[in-house]
PDB file of C-alpha atoms in Angstrom:
ATOM      1  CA  MET A 153       0.000   0.000   0.000  1.00  0.00           C
ATOM      2  CA  SER A 154       1.298   3.406  -0.859  1.00  0.00           C
ATOM      3  CA  TYR A 155       0.691   6.633   0.945  1.00  0.00           C
ATOM      4  CA  ILE A 156       0.481   9.994  -0.746  1.00  0.00           C
ATOM      5  CA  ALA A 157       1.035  12.869   1.633  1.00  0.00           C
ATOM      6  CA  PRO A 158      -1.984  15.152   1.446  1.00  0.00           C
ATOM      7  CA  PHE A 159      -0.040  18.250   2.363  1.00  0.00           C
ATOM      8  CA  ALA A 160       2.868  18.666   0.036  1.00  0.00           C
ATOM      9  CA  ASN A 161       5.528  21.047   1.241  1.00  0.00           C
ATOM     10  CA  LYS A 162       5.965  24.064  -0.930  1.00  0.00           C
ATOM     11  CA  ARG A 163       8.760  26.566  -0.735  1.00  0.00           C
ATOM     12  CA  LEU A 164       7.926  30.173  -1.501  1.00  0.00           C
ATOM     13  CA  GLN A 165      10.553  31.498  -3.881  1.00  0.00           C
ATOM     14  CA  ILE A 166      11.396  34.889  -5.358  1.00  0.00           C
ATOM     15  CA  ALA A 167      13.580  36.280  -8.119  1.00  0.00           C
ATOM     16  CA  GLU A 168      14.533  39.943  -8.461  1.00  0.00           C
ATOM     17  CA  ILE A 169      15.460  40.979 -11.976  1.00  0.00           C
ATOM     18  CA  ARG A 170      16.685  44.304 -13.279  1.00  0.00           C
ATOM     19  CA  LEU A 171      14.710  45.613 -16.245  1.00  0.00           C
ATOM     20  CA  SER A 172      16.158  47.705 -19.054  1.00  0.00           C
ATOM     21  CA  GLY A 173      15.472  48.717 -22.631  1.00  0.00           C
ATOM     22  CA  SER A 174      13.778  51.530 -24.492  1.00  0.00           C
ATOM     23  CA  PRO A 175      10.959  49.893 -26.399  1.00  0.00           C
ATOM     24  CA  ALA A 176       8.552  51.655 -28.695  1.00  0.00           C
ATOM     25  CA  ALA A 177       4.850  51.036 -28.248  1.00  0.00           C
ATOM     26  CA  ASN A 178       4.114  47.313 -28.611  1.00  0.00           C
ATOM     27  CA  GLY A 179       7.790  46.519 -28.081  1.00  0.00           C
ATOM     28  CA  TYR A 180       9.297  44.642 -25.147  1.00  0.00           C
ATOM     29  CA  PHE A 181      11.487  45.469 -22.205  1.00  0.00           C
ATOM     30  CA  THR A 182      14.680  43.538 -21.528  1.00  0.00           C
ATOM     31  CA  PHE A 183      15.231  41.247 -18.566  1.00  0.00           C
ATOM     32  CA  HIS A 184      18.649  42.770 -18.016  1.00  0.00           C
ATOM     33  CA  SER A 185      20.182  40.766 -15.186  1.00  0.00           C
ATOM     34  CA  LEU A 186      19.373  38.678 -12.170  1.00  0.00           C
ATOM     35  CA  ILE A 187      19.820  40.637  -8.953  1.00  0.00           C
ATOM     36  CA  ASP A 188      19.065  37.697  -6.681  1.00  0.00           C
ATOM     37  CA  ASP A 189      16.862  34.645  -6.514  1.00  0.00           C
ATOM     38  CA  THR A 190      15.833  31.711  -4.362  1.00  0.00           C
ATOM     39  CA  PHE A 191      14.372  29.668  -7.235  1.00  0.00           C
ATOM     40  CA  ASP A 192      14.922  25.925  -7.424  1.00  0.00           C
ATOM     41  CA  THR A 193      16.317  26.632 -10.884  1.00  0.00           C
ATOM     42  CA  ALA A 194      17.230  30.186 -11.825  1.00  0.00           C
ATOM     43  CA  PRO A 195      15.285  31.680 -14.746  1.00  0.00           C
ATOM     44  CA  THR A 196      17.013  31.727 -18.125  1.00  0.00           C
ATOM     45  CA  GLY A 197      16.855  34.260 -20.924  1.00  0.00           C
ATOM     46  CA  LEU A 198      18.513  37.136 -19.111  1.00  0.00           C
ATOM     47  CA  ASN A 199      19.725  40.015 -21.250  1.00  0.00           C
ATOM     48  CA  SER A 200      16.873  39.342 -23.653  1.00  0.00           C
ATOM     49  CA  ALA A 201      13.173  40.136 -23.942  1.00  0.00           C
ATOM     50  CA  THR A 202      12.034  36.594 -23.175  1.00  0.00           C
ATOM     51  CA  LEU A 203      12.459  34.975 -19.819  1.00  0.00           C
ATOM     52  CA  THR A 204      11.987  31.225 -19.573  1.00  0.00           C
ATOM     53  CA  LEU A 205      10.590  29.932 -16.319  1.00  0.00           C
ATOM     54  CA  PRO A 206       9.965  26.369 -15.175  1.00  0.00           C
ATOM     55  CA  ALA A 207       6.441  25.091 -14.554  1.00  0.00           C
ATOM     56  CA  GLY A 208       4.913  26.427 -11.386  1.00  0.00           C
ATOM     57  CA  ASN A 209       2.520  28.801  -9.719  1.00  0.00           C
ATOM     58  CA  TYR A 210       3.623  32.405 -10.040  1.00  0.00           C
ATOM     59  CA  ILE A 211       2.787  35.999  -9.430  1.00  0.00           C
ATOM     60  CA  PHE A 212       4.607  38.475 -11.642  1.00  0.00           C
ATOM     61  CA  ARG A 213       5.209  42.104 -10.638  1.00  0.00           C
ATOM     62  CA  ALA A 214       7.033  44.828 -12.589  1.00  0.00           C
ATOM     63  CA  PHE A 215       7.965  48.345 -11.514  1.00  0.00           C
ATOM     64  CA  MET A 216       9.720  51.006 -13.578  1.00  0.00           C
ATOM     65  CA  ASP A 217      12.040  53.699 -12.307  1.00  0.00           C
ATOM     66  CA  ILE A 218      12.538  56.360 -14.958  1.00  0.00           C
ATOM     67  CA  THR A 219      13.923  59.709 -15.907  1.00  0.00           C
ATOM     68  CA  ARG A 220      12.083  61.831 -18.415  1.00  0.00           C
ATOM     69  CA  SER A 221      12.561  64.976 -20.431  1.00  0.00           C
ATOM     70  CA  SER A 222       8.918  65.999 -20.153  1.00  0.00           C
ATOM     71  CA  THR A 223       6.484  65.560 -17.288  1.00  0.00           C
ATOM     72  CA  ASN A 224       4.119  63.637 -19.511  1.00  0.00           C
ATOM     73  CA  ASP A 225       6.598  61.053 -20.781  1.00  0.00           C
ATOM     74  CA  ASN A 226       5.413  57.690 -19.493  1.00  0.00           C
ATOM     75  CA  TYR A 227       5.299  53.989 -20.226  1.00  0.00           C
ATOM     76  CA  VAL A 228       2.264  51.727 -19.846  1.00  0.00           C
ATOM     77  CA  PHE A 229       3.238  48.066 -19.619  1.00  0.00           C
ATOM     78  CA  LYS A 230       1.756  44.634 -19.137  1.00  0.00           C
ATOM     79  CA  TRP A 231       2.935  41.040 -18.735  1.00  0.00           C
ATOM     80  CA  GLU A 232       2.733  38.571 -21.606  1.00  0.00           C
ATOM     81  CA  ALA A 233       2.954  34.784 -21.202  1.00  0.00           C
ATOM     82  CA  GLY A 234       3.019  32.433 -24.165  1.00  0.00           C
ATOM     83  CA  GLY A 235       2.107  35.274 -26.502  1.00  0.00           C
ATOM     84  CA  THR A 236      -0.978  36.379 -24.541  1.00  0.00           C
ATOM     85  CA  LEU A 237      -1.256  39.574 -22.557  1.00  0.00           C
ATOM     86  CA  ILE A 238      -2.242  38.804 -18.971  1.00  0.00           C
ATOM     87  CA  GLY A 239      -3.117  40.665 -15.809  1.00  0.00           C
ATOM     88  CA  VAL A 240      -3.468  44.343 -15.058  1.00  0.00           C
ATOM     89  CA  GLU A 241      -1.225  47.063 -16.365  1.00  0.00           C
ATOM     90  CA  GLY A 242       1.462  49.164 -14.771  1.00  0.00           C
ATOM     91  CA  ARG A 243       2.236  52.790 -15.496  1.00  0.00           C
ATOM     92  CA  THR A 244       5.191  55.002 -14.798  1.00  0.00           C
ATOM     93  CA  ALA A 245       4.119  57.863 -12.571  1.00  0.00           C
ATOM     94  CA  ILE A 246       0.831  59.228 -13.808  1.00  0.00           C
ATOM     95  CA  ALA A 247       0.504  58.204 -17.442  1.00  0.00           C
ATOM     96  CA  ASP A 248      -2.547  59.825 -19.009  1.00  0.00           C
ATOM     97  CA  ASN A 249      -3.548  61.044 -15.527  1.00  0.00           C
ATOM     98  CA  ILE A 250      -3.908  57.480 -14.229  1.00  0.00           C
ATOM     99  CA  ARG A 251      -1.519  55.972 -11.742  1.00  0.00           C
ATOM    100  CA  SER A 252      -1.083  52.231 -11.280  1.00  0.00           C
ATOM    101  CA  ASP A 253       2.666  51.720 -10.699  1.00  0.00           C
ATOM    102  CA  ALA A 254       2.975  47.947 -11.081  1.00  0.00           C
ATOM    103  CA  ALA A 255       1.975  45.443 -13.736  1.00  0.00           C
ATOM    104  CA  GLU A 256       0.760  42.416 -11.806  1.00  0.00           C
ATOM    105  CA  VAL A 257      -0.718  39.006 -12.474  1.00  0.00           C
ATOM    106  CA  PRO A 258      -0.827  35.524 -10.957  1.00  0.00           C
ATOM    107  CA  HIS A 259      -0.075  32.800 -13.485  1.00  0.00           C
ATOM    108  CA  ASP A 260       0.008  28.993 -13.360  1.00  0.00           C
ATOM    109  CA  SER A 261       1.536  26.552 -15.785  1.00  0.00           C
ATOM    110  CA  THR A 262       2.348  22.852 -15.818  1.00  0.00           C
ATOM    111  CA  SER A 263       4.963  23.455 -18.517  1.00  0.00           C
ATOM    112  CA  SER A 264       7.723  26.021 -18.971  1.00  0.00           C
ATOM    113  CA  ILE A 265       6.678  29.641 -19.455  1.00  0.00           C
ATOM    114  CA  SER A 266       7.893  32.166 -22.027  1.00  0.00           C
ATOM    115  CA  LEU A 267       7.484  35.459 -20.232  1.00  0.00           C
ATOM    116  CA  LYS A 268       7.719  38.954 -21.691  1.00  0.00           C
ATOM    117  CA  LEU A 269       6.997  42.454 -20.454  1.00  0.00           C
ATOM    118  CA  LYS A 270       5.312  44.488 -23.146  1.00  0.00           C
ATOM    119  CA  CYS A 271       5.155  48.240 -23.584  1.00  0.00           C
ATOM    120  CA  THR A 272       1.492  48.579 -24.452  1.00  0.00           C
ATOM    121  CA  SER A 273       1.589  52.338 -24.981  1.00  0.00           C
ATOM    122  CA  ILE A 274       3.681  55.471 -24.494  1.00  0.00           C
ATOM    123  CA  GLU A 275       2.434  58.823 -23.326  1.00  0.00           C
ATOM    124  CA  GLY A 276       4.445  61.633 -24.906  1.00  0.00           C
ATOM    125  CA  SER A 277       7.958  60.405 -25.605  1.00  0.00           C
ATOM    126  CA  ALA A 278       9.496  57.265 -24.161  1.00  0.00           C
ATOM    127  CA  PRO A 279      11.120  57.900 -20.787  1.00  0.00           C
ATOM    128  CA  THR A 280      14.478  56.354 -19.877  1.00  0.00           C
ATOM    129  CA  LEU A 281      14.641  53.448 -17.460  1.00  0.00           C
ATOM    130  CA  THR A 282      17.135  53.742 -14.630  1.00  0.00           C
ATOM    131  CA  SER A 283      19.073  50.797 -13.246  1.00  0.00           C
ATOM    132  CA  GLU A 284      16.494  50.547 -10.442  1.00  0.00           C
ATOM    133  CA  SER A 285      13.666  49.182 -12.610  1.00  0.00           C
ATOM    134  CA  ARG A 286      12.659  45.758 -11.381  1.00  0.00           C
ATOM    135  CA  ALA A 287      10.653  42.626 -11.948  1.00  0.00           C
ATOM    136  CA  PHE A 288       9.781  40.578  -8.872  1.00  0.00           C
ATOM    137  CA  ILE A 289       8.675  37.037  -9.606  1.00  0.00           C
ATOM    138  CA  TRP A 290       7.188  34.989  -6.776  1.00  0.00           C
ATOM    139  CA  ARG A 291       6.916  31.233  -7.258  1.00  0.00           C
ATOM    140  CA  VAL A 292       5.987  27.918  -5.754  1.00  0.00           C
ATOM    141  CA  SER A 293       6.443  24.654  -7.595  1.00  0.00           C
ATOM    142  CA  ASN A 294       3.299  22.892  -8.752  1.00  0.00           C
TER     143      ASN A 294
ATOM    144  CA  MET B 254      10.018  31.376   4.359  1.00  0.00           C
ATOM    145  CA  SER B 255       8.244  28.162   3.545  1.00  0.00           C
ATOM    146  CA  TYR B 256       4.812  27.620   2.184  1.00  0.00           C
ATOM    147  CA  ASN B 257       2.944  24.581   3.460  1.00  0.00           C
ATOM    148  CA  GLN B 258       0.165  23.794   1.052  1.00  0.00           C
ATOM    149  CA  ARG B 259      -2.872  22.196   2.623  1.00  0.00           C
ATOM    150  CA  THR B 260      -4.915  21.474  -0.447  1.00  0.00           C
ATOM    151  CA  THR B 261      -4.134  19.782  -3.728  1.00  0.00           C
ATOM    152  CA  THR B 262      -0.728  20.282  -5.246  1.00  0.00           C
ATOM    153  CA  THR B 263      -2.178  22.084  -8.245  1.00  0.00           C
ATOM    154  CA  VAL B 264      -3.677  24.938  -6.257  1.00  0.00           C
ATOM    155  CA  THR B 265      -1.689  28.139  -6.389  1.00  0.00           C
ATOM    156  CA  PRO B 266      -1.188  30.327  -3.322  1.00  0.00           C
ATOM    157  CA  PHE B 267      -1.318  33.438  -5.531  1.00  0.00           C
ATOM    158  CA  ALA B 268      -4.615  35.108  -6.384  1.00  0.00           C
ATOM    159  CA  GLN B 269      -5.865  38.329  -7.863  1.00  0.00           C
ATOM    160  CA  VAL B 270      -9.200  40.137  -7.606  1.00  0.00           C
ATOM    161  CA  THR B 271     -10.194  42.478 -10.418  1.00  0.00           C
ATOM    162  CA  ASN B 272     -13.322  43.844 -12.037  1.00  0.00           C
ATOM    163  CA  SER B 273     -14.257  43.555 -15.686  1.00  0.00           C
ATOM    164  CA  SER B 274     -15.207  47.211 -15.893  1.00  0.00           C
ATOM    165  CA  ASN B 275     -14.575  50.296 -13.813  1.00  0.00           C
ATOM    166  CA  TRP B 276     -15.064  49.680 -10.110  1.00  0.00           C
ATOM    167  CA  GLY B 277     -18.246  50.990  -8.527  1.00  0.00           C
ATOM    168  CA  ILE B 278     -18.832  53.200  -5.571  1.00  0.00           C
ATOM    169  CA  GLY B 279     -19.695  52.287  -2.019  1.00  0.00           C
ATOM    170  CA  ASN B 280     -19.065  49.936   0.835  1.00  0.00           C
ATOM    171  CA  THR B 281     -20.809  46.926  -0.677  1.00  0.00           C
ATOM    172  CA  PHE B 282     -19.259  47.011  -4.121  1.00  0.00           C
ATOM    173  CA  GLN B 283     -17.770  43.642  -4.972  1.00  0.00           C
ATOM    174  CA  PRO B 284     -15.322  43.118  -7.836  1.00  0.00           C
ATOM    175  CA  ASP B 285     -16.629  40.473 -10.234  1.00  0.00           C
ATOM    176  CA  THR B 286     -13.472  38.519 -11.050  1.00  0.00           C
ATOM    177  CA  VAL B 287     -11.438  36.373  -8.686  1.00  0.00           C
ATOM    178  CA  SER B 288      -8.718  34.062  -9.962  1.00  0.00           C
ATOM    179  CA  GLU B 289      -8.938  31.337  -7.295  1.00  0.00           C
ATOM    180  CA  THR B 290     -11.887  29.543  -5.733  1.00  0.00           C
ATOM    181  CA  TRP B 291     -10.270  29.519  -2.298  1.00  0.00           C
ATOM    182  CA  LEU B 292     -11.110  33.202  -2.102  1.00  0.00           C
ATOM    183  CA  THR B 293     -14.777  33.140  -1.194  1.00  0.00           C
ATOM    184  CA  SER B 294     -17.375  35.834  -1.470  1.00  0.00           C
ATOM    185  CA  VAL B 295     -18.349  38.050   1.456  1.00  0.00           C
ATOM    186  CA  THR B 296     -20.339  41.247   1.369  1.00  0.00           C
ATOM    187  CA  GLY B 297     -18.206  43.858  -0.279  1.00  0.00           C
ATOM    188  CA  GLY B 298     -15.255  41.656  -1.012  1.00  0.00           C
ATOM    189  CA  TYR B 299     -13.568  38.276  -0.681  1.00  0.00           C
ATOM    190  CA  GLU B 300     -11.845  36.375   2.060  1.00  0.00           C
ATOM    191  CA  PHE B 301     -10.116  33.234   3.075  1.00  0.00           C
ATOM    192  CA  ILE B 302      -9.460  32.026   6.586  1.00  0.00           C
ATOM    193  CA  GLY B 303      -5.767  31.568   7.068  1.00  0.00           C
ATOM    194  CA  LYS B 304      -2.554  33.533   7.077  1.00  0.00           C
ATOM    195  CA  GLY B 305      -1.837  35.624   4.076  1.00  0.00           C
ATOM    196  CA  TYR B 306      -0.434  38.805   2.644  1.00  0.00           C
ATOM    197  CA  MET B 307      -2.608  41.130   0.614  1.00  0.00           C
ATOM    198  CA  PHE B 308      -1.537  44.080  -1.466  1.00  0.00           C
ATOM    199  CA  GLY B 309      -2.817  46.103  -4.348  1.00  0.00           C
ATOM    200  CA  PHE B 310      -3.849  49.369  -5.875  1.00  0.00           C
ATOM    201  CA  LEU B 311      -7.101  51.091  -6.630  1.00  0.00           C
ATOM    202  CA  ILE B 312      -6.693  53.371  -9.585  1.00  0.00           C
ATOM    203  CA  PRO B 313      -8.888  56.483  -9.814  1.00  0.00           C
ATOM    204  CA  THR B 314     -10.193  57.574 -13.157  1.00  0.00           C
ATOM    205  CA  GLY B 315     -10.796  61.066 -11.890  1.00  0.00           C
ATOM    206  CA  ILE B 316     -10.394  63.222  -8.820  1.00  0.00           C
ATOM    207  CA  ALA B 317     -10.549  60.858  -5.863  1.00  0.00           C
ATOM    208  CA  ILE B 318      -9.526  60.414  -2.272  1.00  0.00           C
ATOM    209  CA  SER B 319     -10.370  57.103  -0.743  1.00  0.00           C
ATOM    210  CA  ALA B 320      -9.130  54.109   1.185  1.00  0.00           C
ATOM    211  CA  VAL B 321      -9.445  50.362   1.200  1.00  0.00           C
ATOM    212  CA  GLY B 322     -10.668  48.479   4.232  1.00  0.00           C
ATOM    213  CA  VAL B 323      -8.828  45.214   4.722  1.00  0.00           C
ATOM    214  CA  GLY B 324      -8.226  42.520   7.261  1.00  0.00           C
ATOM    215  CA  ASP B 325     -11.320  42.824   9.424  1.00  0.00           C
ATOM    216  CA  ASP B 326     -15.060  42.388   9.386  1.00  0.00           C
ATOM    217  CA  THR B 327     -17.764  45.005   8.993  1.00  0.00           C
ATOM    218  CA  THR B 328     -15.540  47.777  10.299  1.00  0.00           C
ATOM    219  CA  PRO B 329     -12.231  47.009   8.702  1.00  0.00           C
ATOM    220  CA  ASP B 330      -9.004  48.833   9.237  1.00  0.00           C
ATOM    221  CA  ARG B 331      -8.563  51.771   6.969  1.00  0.00           C
ATOM    222  CA  TYR B 332      -5.061  51.675   5.696  1.00  0.00           C
ATOM    223  CA  THR B 333      -3.418  54.964   4.909  1.00  0.00           C
ATOM    224  CA  CYS B 334      -1.314  53.063   2.412  1.00  0.00           C
ATOM    225  CA  GLY B 335      -4.556  52.522   0.575  1.00  0.00           C
ATOM    226  CA  TYR B 336      -5.292  56.161   0.002  1.00  0.00           C
ATOM    227  CA  TYR B 337      -5.212  57.086  -3.584  1.00  0.00           C
ATOM    228  CA  PHE B 338      -5.784  60.346  -5.258  1.00  0.00           C
ATOM    229  CA  TYR B 339      -5.920  62.311  -8.408  1.00  0.00           C
ATOM    230  CA  PRO B 340      -3.128  64.791  -7.849  1.00  0.00           C
ATOM    231  CA  GLY B 341      -4.836  67.743  -9.461  1.00  0.00           C
ATOM    232  CA  ASN B 342      -7.097  68.111  -6.453  1.00  0.00           C
ATOM    233  CA  ALA B 343      -5.418  66.416  -3.508  1.00  0.00           C
ATOM    234  CA  GLY B 344      -6.646  68.275  -0.464  1.00  0.00           C
ATOM    235  CA  ARG B 345      -5.942  65.533   2.035  1.00  0.00           C
ATOM    236  CA  ALA B 346      -2.801  63.948   3.348  1.00  0.00           C
ATOM    237  CA  PHE B 347      -1.810  60.841   1.510  1.00  0.00           C
ATOM    238  CA  SER B 348       0.905  58.243   1.503  1.00  0.00           C
ATOM    239  CA  ASP B 349       2.016  55.546  -0.843  1.00  0.00           C
ATOM    240  CA  ASP B 350      -0.819  54.240  -2.939  1.00  0.00           C
ATOM    241  CA  GLU B 351      -0.272  50.546  -2.340  1.00  0.00           C
ATOM    242  CA  PHE B 352      -2.328  49.050   0.465  1.00  0.00           C
ATOM    243  CA  VAL B 353      -0.970  46.064   2.324  1.00  0.00           C
ATOM    244  CA  ASN B 354      -2.211  43.741   5.020  1.00  0.00           C
ATOM    245  CA  TYR B 355      -0.962  40.598   6.702  1.00  0.00           C
ATOM    246  CA  GLY B 356      -3.068  38.576   9.088  1.00  0.00           C
ATOM    247  CA  THR B 357      -4.785  35.372  10.013  1.00  0.00           C
ATOM    248  CA  THR B 358      -8.058  36.186   8.291  1.00  0.00           C
ATOM    249  CA  VAL B 359      -7.288  37.852   5.013  1.00  0.00           C
ATOM    250  CA  ARG B 360     -10.293  39.745   3.859  1.00  0.00           C
ATOM    251  CA  HIS B 361     -11.024  42.602   1.586  1.00  0.00           C
ATOM    252  CA  ARG B 362     -14.355  43.778   2.780  1.00  0.00           C
ATOM    253  CA  LYS B 363     -14.931  47.392   2.178  1.00  0.00           C
ATOM    254  CA  VAL B 364     -13.945  50.278  -0.007  1.00  0.00           C
ATOM    255  CA  ASP B 365     -14.261  53.415   2.037  1.00  0.00           C
ATOM    256  CA  PRO B 366     -14.780  56.470  -0.129  1.00  0.00           C
ATOM    257  CA  TYR B 367     -14.203  60.037   0.870  1.00  0.00           C
ATOM    258  CA  TYR B 368     -14.644  61.233  -2.633  1.00  0.00           C
ATOM    259  CA  TRP B 369     -14.812  58.545  -5.237  1.00  0.00           C
ATOM    260  CA  PRO B 370     -15.799  59.041  -8.820  1.00  0.00           C
ATOM    261  CA  GLN B 371     -14.750  55.635 -10.094  1.00  0.00           C
ATOM    262  CA  ALA B 372     -11.764  53.316 -10.177  1.00  0.00           C
ATOM    263  CA  SER B 373     -10.239  51.879 -13.312  1.00  0.00           C
ATOM    264  CA  ASP B 374     -10.693  48.275 -14.437  1.00  0.00           C
ATOM    265  CA  GLN B 375      -6.926  47.976 -13.964  1.00  0.00           C
ATOM    266  CA  SER B 376      -7.396  48.192 -10.185  1.00  0.00           C
ATOM    267  CA  ARG B 377      -6.375  45.028  -8.392  1.00  0.00           C
ATOM    268  CA  ILE B 378      -6.154  43.220  -5.079  1.00  0.00           C
ATOM    269  CA  ASN B 379      -3.467  40.541  -4.863  1.00  0.00           C
ATOM    270  CA  VAL B 380      -3.325  37.799  -2.249  1.00  0.00           C
ATOM    271  CA  MET B 381      -0.424  35.555  -1.309  1.00  0.00           C
ATOM    272  CA  ARG B 382      -1.647  32.688   0.851  1.00  0.00           C
ATOM    273  CA  VAL B 383       0.953  31.690   3.412  1.00  0.00           C
ATOM    274  CA  GLU B 384      -0.026  28.784   5.617  1.00  0.00           C
ATOM    275  CA  GLY B 385       2.147  27.071   8.094  1.00  0.00           C
TER     276      GLY B 385
END
């Protein structure tokens, strides 16, 4: 007789990734470098626009830190997984008089995930990301 | 920090509450979209019984000063970190616009408006369920 533990242990994991790039509208930001992580297996695809993550349960969060030449220069951005936009959008400062700061979404997958961060629109001219722009990816294995 | 999952292995501890259109006004407004069934409906919001961390933003579509009530029952705490505003007419003290709560009964129950025209459909409440 076998016994399957009803309460599987799950470890809450996080990866902090620096974001960079200067995309036009409908372009993608770059997952510049891994600041730190506690993942079972570190994400791959750094220094590119596509991050590959192992199967799991996730919540993705992205924040931009910017400089701008005009007060109305702002990015609006949203997560994309497997080619589909997901979740709610983030905005730098007060884009189009609306403030939302972070793009956020929970996401589950039983296979690996191709993750992108898309610039869905630009108010005014594109601002410039500083080195403090970040993606925070929380995970548990599924 | 470890996460000890008590239900099936396919259930995620991460959830998000949103609304398919702009959010309404008043204490009993309930967003219509919740990503996980372990968040159950209560008047004016959603809850689960257990330890968790909740955070999110309400996004005004016009001049607004308001707060989100979290983590309690019919008279929830009013978190200053939940104040949000349209800066063209901010006549009240405000702080960061992300509201956060950690507790043993994680519940979003009430939106407490001072002046609330409407909140965008990009508003969100996120929950990280942490049991142990």
